[in-house]
PDB file of C-alpha atoms in Angstrom:
ATOM      1  CA  MET A   1      59.473  13.943-301.769  1.00  0.00           C
ATOM      2  CA  ASP A   2      57.395  12.158-304.986  1.00  0.00           C
ATOM      3  CA  TYR A   3      59.723  14.504-307.079  1.00  0.00           C
ATOM      4  CA  LYS A   4      62.767  13.086-305.709  1.00  0.00           C
ATOM      5  CA  MET A   5      61.480   9.585-305.850  1.00  0.00           C
ATOM      6  CA  ARG A   6      60.818  10.494-309.641  1.00  0.00           C
ATOM      7  CA  LEU A   7      64.243  10.688-310.942  1.00  0.00           C
ATOM      8  CA  ARG A   8      66.458   8.432-308.232  1.00  0.00           C
ATOM      9  CA  PRO A   9      66.322   5.553-311.246  1.00  0.00           C
ATOM     10  CA  LEU A  10      67.648   7.618-313.771  1.00  0.00           C
ATOM     11  CA  ALA A  11      70.252   8.875-311.683  1.00  0.00           C
ATOM     12  CA  VAL A  12      70.971   5.259-311.065  1.00  0.00           C
ATOM     13  CA  ALA A  13      70.897   4.579-314.624  1.00  0.00           C
ATOM     14  CA  ALA A  14      72.927   7.404-315.947  1.00  0.00           C
ATOM     15  CA  ALA A  15      75.484   5.889-313.179  1.00  0.00           C
ATOM     16  CA  VAL A  16      74.516   2.489-314.124  1.00  0.00           C
ATOM     17  CA  ALA A  17      75.542   3.927-318.186  1.00  0.00           C
ATOM     18  CA  ALA A  18      78.847   6.081-316.854  1.00  0.00           C
ATOM     19  CA  ALA A  19      80.291   2.860-315.152  1.00  0.00           C
ATOM     20  CA  LEU A  20      79.015   1.025-318.600  1.00  0.00           C
ATOM     21  CA  ALA A  21      80.434   3.275-320.272  1.00  0.00           C
ATOM     22  CA  ALA A  22      83.906   3.472-318.852  1.00  0.00           C
ATOM     23  CA  SER A  23      84.425  -1.132-319.158  1.00  0.00           C
ATOM     24  CA  ALA A  24      83.838  -0.441-322.812  1.00  0.00           C
ATOM     25  CA  ALA A  25      86.436   2.400-323.509  1.00  0.00           C
ATOM     26  CA  ALA A  26      88.392   0.440-321.785  1.00  0.00           C
ATOM     27  CA  ALA A  27      87.725  -3.063-323.819  1.00  0.00           C
ATOM     28  CA  PHE A  28      88.074  -1.318-327.110  1.00  0.00           C
ATOM     29  CA  ALA A  29      91.245   0.902-325.902  1.00  0.00           C
ATOM     30  CA  ALA A  30      94.184   0.573-328.394  1.00  0.00           C
ATOM     31  CA  PRO A  31      97.605  -0.203-327.468  1.00  0.00           C
ATOM     32  CA  GLY A  32      99.291   3.102-327.745  1.00  0.00           C
ATOM     33  CA  GLY A  33      96.266   5.624-327.360  1.00  0.00           C
ATOM     34  CA  ALA A  34      95.172   7.649-324.419  1.00  0.00           C
ATOM     35  CA  ALA A  35      96.114   6.200-320.902  1.00  0.00           C
ATOM     36  CA  PRO A  36      93.147   3.862-319.215  1.00  0.00           C
ATOM     37  CA  GLU A  37      92.609   7.007-316.144  1.00  0.00           C
ATOM     38  CA  ALA A  38      91.612   9.401-319.152  1.00  0.00           C
ATOM     39  CA  HIS A  39      89.446   6.900-320.687  1.00  0.00           C
ATOM     40  CA  TRP A  40      87.785   6.491-317.130  1.00  0.00           C
ATOM     41  CA  ARG A  41      87.071   9.843-316.615  1.00  0.00           C
ATOM     42  CA  LEU A  42      86.019  10.920-320.032  1.00  0.00           C
ATOM     43  CA  ALA A  43      83.700   8.171-320.028  1.00  0.00           C
ATOM     44  CA  GLN A  44      82.670   8.597-316.288  1.00  0.00           C
ATOM     45  CA  GLY A  45      80.956  12.154-317.012  1.00  0.00           C
ATOM     46  CA  PRO A  46      79.996  14.624-314.209  1.00  0.00           C
ATOM     47  CA  PRO A  47      79.938  13.140-310.624  1.00  0.00           C
ATOM     48  CA  LEU A  48      76.510  12.317-309.433  1.00  0.00           C
ATOM     49  CA  ARG A  49      75.545  13.855-306.265  1.00  0.00           C
ATOM     50  CA  GLY A  50      75.252  10.407-303.363  1.00  0.00           C
ATOM     51  CA  LEU A  51      76.380   7.901-306.047  1.00  0.00           C
ATOM     52  CA  ALA A  52      79.969   7.368-305.850  1.00  0.00           C
ATOM     53  CA  ALA A  53      82.473   5.423-308.896  1.00  0.00           C
ATOM     54  CA  SER A  54      81.928   1.501-308.446  1.00  0.00           C
ATOM     55  CA  PRO A  55      85.596   0.796-306.853  1.00  0.00           C
ATOM     56  CA  VAL A  56      85.158  -2.677-309.678  1.00  0.00           C
ATOM     57  CA  ALA A  57      84.039  -0.731-312.401  1.00  0.00           C
ATOM     58  CA  VAL A  58      87.575   1.455-311.898  1.00  0.00           C
ATOM     59  CA  ARG A  59      89.084  -1.502-311.538  1.00  0.00           C
ATOM     60  CA  THR A  60      87.912  -3.547-314.288  1.00  0.00           C
ATOM     61  CA  SER A  61      88.588  -0.646-316.623  1.00  0.00           C
ATOM     62  CA  ALA A  62      91.880  -1.148-315.222  1.00  0.00           C
ATOM     63  CA  ALA A  63      93.020  -4.721-315.295  1.00  0.00           C
ATOM     64  CA  SER A  64      91.537  -4.745-319.246  1.00  0.00           C
ATOM     65  CA  ALA A  65      93.026  -1.499-320.627  1.00  0.00           C
ATOM     66  CA  THR A  66      95.797  -3.361-321.949  1.00  0.00           C
ATOM     67  CA  HIS A  67      93.972  -5.549-324.388  1.00  0.00           C
ATOM     68  CA  GLY A  68      94.607  -3.668-327.843  1.00  0.00           C
ATOM     69  CA  GLY A  69      91.370  -3.062-329.906  1.00  0.00           C
ATOM     70  CA  GLY A  70      92.307  -0.800-332.433  1.00  0.00           C
ATOM     71  CA  ALA A  71      91.371   2.533-334.147  1.00  0.00           C
ATOM     72  CA  ALA A  72      87.402   1.485-333.719  1.00  0.00           C
ATOM     73  CA  GLY A  73      88.026   0.873-330.495  1.00  0.00           C
ATOM     74  CA  GLY A  74      89.022   4.239-330.018  1.00  0.00           C
ATOM     75  CA  ALA A  75      85.694   5.788-331.586  1.00  0.00           C
ATOM     76  CA  TRP A  76      83.679   3.340-329.829  1.00  0.00           C
ATOM     77  CA  ALA A  77      85.203   4.208-326.321  1.00  0.00           C
ATOM     78  CA  GLY A  78      84.069   8.378-327.544  1.00  0.00           C
ATOM     79  CA  MET A  79      80.947   7.506-328.177  1.00  0.00           C
ATOM     80  CA  ALA A  80      80.352   5.686-325.075  1.00  0.00           C
ATOM     81  CA  GLY A  81      82.264   8.010-322.651  1.00  0.00           C
ATOM     82  CA  ILE A  82      79.674  11.142-324.759  1.00  0.00           C
ATOM     83  CA  ALA A  83      76.638   8.527-324.443  1.00  0.00           C
ATOM     84  CA  GLY A  84      78.138   8.699-320.234  1.00  0.00           C
ATOM     85  CA  LEU A  85      77.922  12.023-319.987  1.00  0.00           C
ATOM     86  CA  CYS A  86      74.087  13.129-321.729  1.00  0.00           C
ATOM     87  CA  LEU A  87      73.036  10.779-318.930  1.00  0.00           C
ATOM     88  CA  ALA A  88      73.998  12.333-316.073  1.00  0.00           C
ATOM     89  CA  ALA A  89      73.446  15.769-317.210  1.00  0.00           C
ATOM     90  CA  THR A  90      70.396  14.235-317.931  1.00  0.00           C
ATOM     91  CA  ALA A  91      70.269  13.614-314.092  1.00  0.00           C
ATOM     92  CA  ALA A  92      71.752  16.580-313.268  1.00  0.00           C
ATOM     93  CA  ALA A  93      69.426  18.823-314.886  1.00  0.00           C
ATOM     94  CA  GLY A  94      66.113  17.181-313.421  1.00  0.00           C
ATOM     95  CA  ARG A  95      67.255  17.502-309.449  1.00  0.00           C
ATOM     96  CA  ARG A  96      67.920  20.764-310.369  1.00  0.00           C
ATOM     97  CA  ALA A  97      64.116  21.273-311.833  1.00  0.00           C
ATOM     98  CA  ALA A  98      62.815  19.016-308.788  1.00  0.00           C
ATOM     99  CA  ARG A  99      64.481  21.049-306.232  1.00  0.00           C
ATOM    100  CA  ALA A 100      63.704  24.475-307.573  1.00  0.00           C
ATOM    101  CA  THR A 101      60.065  22.784-307.470  1.00  0.00           C
ATOM    102  CA  VAL A 102      59.799  21.364-304.538  1.00  0.00           C
ATOM    103  CA  LEU A 103      62.129  24.322-302.418  1.00  0.00           C
ATOM    104  CA  ARG A 104      59.802  27.405-303.703  1.00  0.00           C
ATOM    105  CA  ARG A 105      58.132  28.957-300.657  1.00  0.00           C
ATOM    106  CA  LEU A 106      55.317  31.236-300.093  1.00  0.00           C
ATOM    107  CA  ARG A 107      55.259  33.528-297.173  1.00  0.00           C
ATOM    108  CA  ILE A 108      52.422  35.871-296.484  1.00  0.00           C
ATOM    109  CA  ALA A 109      52.427  37.474-292.942  1.00  0.00           C
ATOM    110  CA  GLY A 110      55.466  36.594-291.463  1.00  0.00           C
ATOM    111  CA  LYS A 111      54.235  32.838-291.822  1.00  0.00           C
ATOM    112  CA  GLU A 112      55.139  29.649-294.281  1.00  0.00           C
ATOM    113  CA  ILE A 113      52.024  28.066-296.582  1.00  0.00           C
ATOM    114  CA  PRO A 114      51.822  24.809-297.197  1.00  0.00           C
ATOM    115  CA  ARG A 115      52.106  24.148-300.253  1.00  0.00           C
ATOM    116  CA  ASN A 116      50.110  20.638-301.376  1.00  0.00           C
ATOM    117  CA  LYS A 117      47.140  22.527-300.219  1.00  0.00           C
ATOM    118  CA  PRO A 118      44.541  23.926-301.866  1.00  0.00           C
ATOM    119  CA  ILE A 119      45.568  28.049-301.518  1.00  0.00           C
ATOM    120  CA  ALA A 120      41.906  28.284-299.564  1.00  0.00           C
ATOM    121  CA  TYR A 121      42.710  25.811-297.285  1.00  0.00           C
ATOM    122  CA  ALA A 122      46.256  26.421-296.485  1.00  0.00           C
ATOM    123  CA  LEU A 123      45.720  30.119-295.929  1.00  0.00           C
ATOM    124  CA  ASN A 124      42.993  28.960-293.074  1.00  0.00           C
ATOM    125  CA  CYS A 125      46.101  26.372-291.137  1.00  0.00           C
ATOM    126  CA  ALA A 126      48.687  29.133-291.686  1.00  0.00           C
ATOM    127  CA  ILE A 127      47.903  31.718-291.350  1.00  0.00           C
ATOM    128  CA  PHE A 128      46.420  33.259-287.221  1.00  0.00           C
ATOM    129  CA  GLY A 129      42.775  35.289-288.005  1.00  0.00           C
ATOM    130  CA  THR A 130      41.446  34.415-291.171  1.00  0.00           C
ATOM    131  CA  GLY A 131      38.698  31.474-290.938  1.00  0.00           C
ATOM    132  CA  ILE A 132      37.878  29.581-294.151  1.00  0.00           C
ATOM    133  CA  LYS A 133      34.962  31.818-295.086  1.00  0.00           C
ATOM    134  CA  SER A 134      37.332  34.210-294.959  1.00  0.00           C
ATOM    135  CA  CYS A 135      40.164  33.301-297.083  1.00  0.00           C
ATOM    136  CA  LYS A 136      37.631  31.757-299.684  1.00  0.00           C
ATOM    137  CA  HIS A 137      36.618  35.655-299.469  1.00  0.00           C
ATOM    138  CA  ILE A 138      39.728  37.084-300.445  1.00  0.00           C
ATOM    139  CA  CYS A 139      40.754  34.363-302.989  1.00  0.00           C
ATOM    140  CA  HIS A 140      37.355  36.274-304.719  1.00  0.00           C
ATOM    141  CA  GLN A 141      38.987  39.358-304.990  1.00  0.00           C
ATOM    142  CA  VAL A 142      42.447  38.718-305.887  1.00  0.00           C
ATOM    143  CA  GLY A 143      40.658  36.455-308.945  1.00  0.00           C
ATOM    144  CA  VAL A 144      42.204  32.979-307.535  1.00  0.00           C
ATOM    145  CA  ASP A 145      40.073  29.913-307.825  1.00  0.00           C
ATOM    146  CA  PRO A 146      40.646  28.623-303.732  1.00  0.00           C
ATOM    147  CA  ASN A 147      41.346  25.203-305.153  1.00  0.00           C
ATOM    148  CA  THR A 148      44.460  25.766-307.012  1.00  0.00           C
ATOM    149  CA  ARG A 149      46.789  24.198-305.188  1.00  0.00           C
ATOM    150  CA  THR A 150      50.076  27.001-303.552  1.00  0.00           C
ATOM    151  CA  PHE A 151      52.527  25.896-305.536  1.00  0.00           C
ATOM    152  CA  GLN A 152      50.684  25.845-308.589  1.00  0.00           C
ATOM    153  CA  LEU A 153      50.133  29.499-308.438  1.00  0.00           C
ATOM    154  CA  SER A 154      51.717  31.879-310.666  1.00  0.00           C
ATOM    155  CA  GLU A 155      54.156  34.717-309.291  1.00  0.00           C
ATOM    156  CA  ASP A 156      51.583  37.733-310.073  1.00  0.00           C
ATOM    157  CA  GLU A 157      48.872  35.449-307.794  1.00  0.00           C
ATOM    158  CA  GLU A 158      51.210  34.976-305.141  1.00  0.00           C
ATOM    159  CA  LEU A 159      51.787  38.946-304.640  1.00  0.00           C
ATOM    160  CA  ARG A 160      47.896  39.911-305.142  1.00  0.00           C
ATOM    161  CA  LEU A 161      47.276  37.182-301.974  1.00  0.00           C
ATOM    162  CA  VAL A 162      50.105  39.108-299.773  1.00  0.00           C
ATOM    163  CA  ASP A 163      49.006  42.786-301.186  1.00  0.00           C
ATOM    164  CA  GLU A 164      45.179  41.986-300.077  1.00  0.00           C
ATOM    165  CA  TYR A 165      46.342  40.068-296.963  1.00  0.00           C
ATOM    166  CA  ALA A 166      48.490  43.492-295.860  1.00  0.00           C
ATOM    167  CA  LYS A 167      44.401  44.885-295.483  1.00  0.00           C
ATOM    168  CA  TRP A 168      44.216  43.056-292.769  1.00  0.00           C
ATOM    169  CA  THR A 169      44.492  42.418-288.634  1.00  0.00           C
ATOM    170  CA  VAL A 170      45.634  39.004-288.822  1.00  0.00           C
ATOM    171  CA  GLU A 171      48.741  36.978-286.847  1.00  0.00           C
ATOM    172  CA  ASN A 172      50.317  38.991-284.186  1.00  0.00           C
ATOM    173  CA  PRO A 173      48.440  42.385-283.953  1.00  0.00           C
ATOM    174  CA  LEU A 174      45.437  40.112-284.182  1.00  0.00           C
ATOM    175  CA  ARG A 175      46.772  39.058-281.397  1.00  0.00           C
ATOM    176  CA  ARG A 176      47.898  42.002-279.062  1.00  0.00           C
ATOM    177  CA  MET A 177      44.290  43.492-279.877  1.00  0.00           C
ATOM    178  CA  ILE A 178      42.038  40.215-278.471  1.00  0.00           C
ATOM    179  CA  SER A 179      44.242  40.959-276.037  1.00  0.00           C
ATOM    180  CA  ALA A 180      44.196  44.621-274.919  1.00  0.00           C
ATOM    181  CA  ASN A 181      39.839  43.970-274.963  1.00  0.00           C
ATOM    182  CA  ILE A 182      40.891  41.153-272.283  1.00  0.00           C
ATOM    183  CA  LYS A 183      42.847  43.592-270.027  1.00  0.00           C
ATOM    184  CA  LEU A 184      40.219  45.953-270.220  1.00  0.00           C
ATOM    185  CA  LEU A 185      37.228  43.258-269.656  1.00  0.00           C
ATOM    186  CA  LYS A 186      39.509  42.358-266.229  1.00  0.00           C
ATOM    187  CA  SER A 187      39.928  46.120-265.427  1.00  0.00           C
ATOM    188  CA  VAL A 188      36.558  46.740-265.006  1.00  0.00           C
ATOM    189  CA  LYS A 189      35.589  43.514-263.460  1.00  0.00           C
ATOM    190  CA  HIS A 190      33.034  42.781-266.200  1.00  0.00           C
ATOM    191  CA  GLU A 191      31.300  39.222-266.148  1.00  0.00           C
ATOM    192  CA  ARG A 192      33.144  38.011-268.912  1.00  0.00           C
ATOM    193  CA  ALA A 193      36.726  38.588-267.362  1.00  0.00           C
ATOM    194  CA  ILE A 194      34.903  37.096-264.563  1.00  0.00           C
ATOM    195  CA  ARG A 195      34.263  33.512-266.559  1.00  0.00           C
ATOM    196  CA  LEU A 196      36.988  33.479-268.133  1.00  0.00           C
ATOM    197  CA  GLU A 197      39.110  33.046-265.154  1.00  0.00           C
ATOM    198  CA  LYS A 198      37.277  30.786-263.601  1.00  0.00           C
ATOM    199  CA  GLY A 199      37.750  28.504-267.246  1.00  0.00           C
ATOM    200  CA  LEU A 200      33.633  28.982-268.129  1.00  0.00           C
ATOM    201  CA  PRO A 201      32.119  29.732-270.757  1.00  0.00           C
ATOM    202  CA  VAL A 202      31.727  33.708-271.484  1.00  0.00           C
ATOM    203  CA  ARG A 203      28.415  33.241-273.759  1.00  0.00           C
ATOM    204  CA  HIS A 204      25.961  31.859-272.105  1.00  0.00           C
ATOM    205  CA  GLN A 205      25.969  28.922-272.449  1.00  0.00           C
ATOM    206  CA  VAL A 206      25.052  25.487-270.295  1.00  0.00           C
ATOM    207  CA  THR A 207      27.827  24.546-268.466  1.00  0.00           C
ATOM    208  CA  ARG A 208      26.339  21.532-266.121  1.00  0.00           C
ATOM    209  CA  ASN A 209      27.817  18.677-267.887  1.00  0.00           C
ATOM    210  CA  ASN A 210      30.021  19.808-270.401  1.00  0.00           C
ATOM    211  CA  ALA A 211      32.799  22.621-270.890  1.00  0.00           C
ATOM    212  CA  LYS A 212      36.396  21.005-271.468  1.00  0.00           C
ATOM    213  CA  THR A 213      36.688  23.510-274.134  1.00  0.00           C
ATOM    214  CA  ALA A 214      36.739  26.505-271.498  1.00  0.00           C
ATOM    215  CA  ARG A 215      38.180  25.001-269.058  1.00  0.00           C
ATOM    216  CA  ILE A 216      41.095  24.085-271.627  1.00  0.00           C
ATOM    217  CA  LEU A 217      41.263  27.500-273.124  1.00  0.00           C
ATOM    218  CA  ASN A 218      39.907  30.244-271.049  1.00  0.00           C
ATOM    219  CA  PRO A 219      42.714  31.065-268.386  1.00  0.00           C
ATOM    220  CA  GLY A 220      45.258  31.258-270.542  1.00  0.00           C
ATOM    221  CA  ARG A 221      43.323  33.996-272.272  1.00  0.00           C
ATOM    222  CA  ILE A 222      44.216  36.010-269.387  1.00  0.00           C
ATOM    223  CA  THR A 223      47.318  36.087-269.667  1.00  0.00           C
ATOM    224  CA  LEU A 224      47.855  36.453-273.646  1.00  0.00           C
TER     225      LEU A 224
END
């Protein structure tokens, strides 16, 4: 969003310059020169996405094209048209660069990593099975600064992170492993499985006053 907001004034300036160039071309065009439509096509340059040509500028150029201006007017019209083309091309190039920066994605273990967070915290938020300590350890293992934001990573660093995460059990394989362990406890009627079913903590915590998290989460873990 920040990149698009920065580029919007440039695109507007290019559209205004193209409209002024069209008006100047029509005002200084020679009577025997090219048609007003040709001057307008030269001045407006490539179309800008989201910015249509101004009908007022088109009508003004068509109405004033009948007044003479000589050879100097034709040269001025050409220069104005080239300026409009340059501005429009600059705006289009800026939009392409911003789109490439904003839309670039990093996927690890089948999950999309947030682009604007430090890489260690982004991995912690996106991938099930690695806490903040494990994420920082992985970053140090592959030689990546944990405080580097995701969009600042090079392609080589991204590939090293993907290769390192391939050695870890995360996401769906880890969920299946947890589910299998809980089913085993339930099959042998272990105390931990009984307390899970009742919505009680399984590590001997005191539940006289408060056990809200266990009441909410533990019954659902039985059905993983």
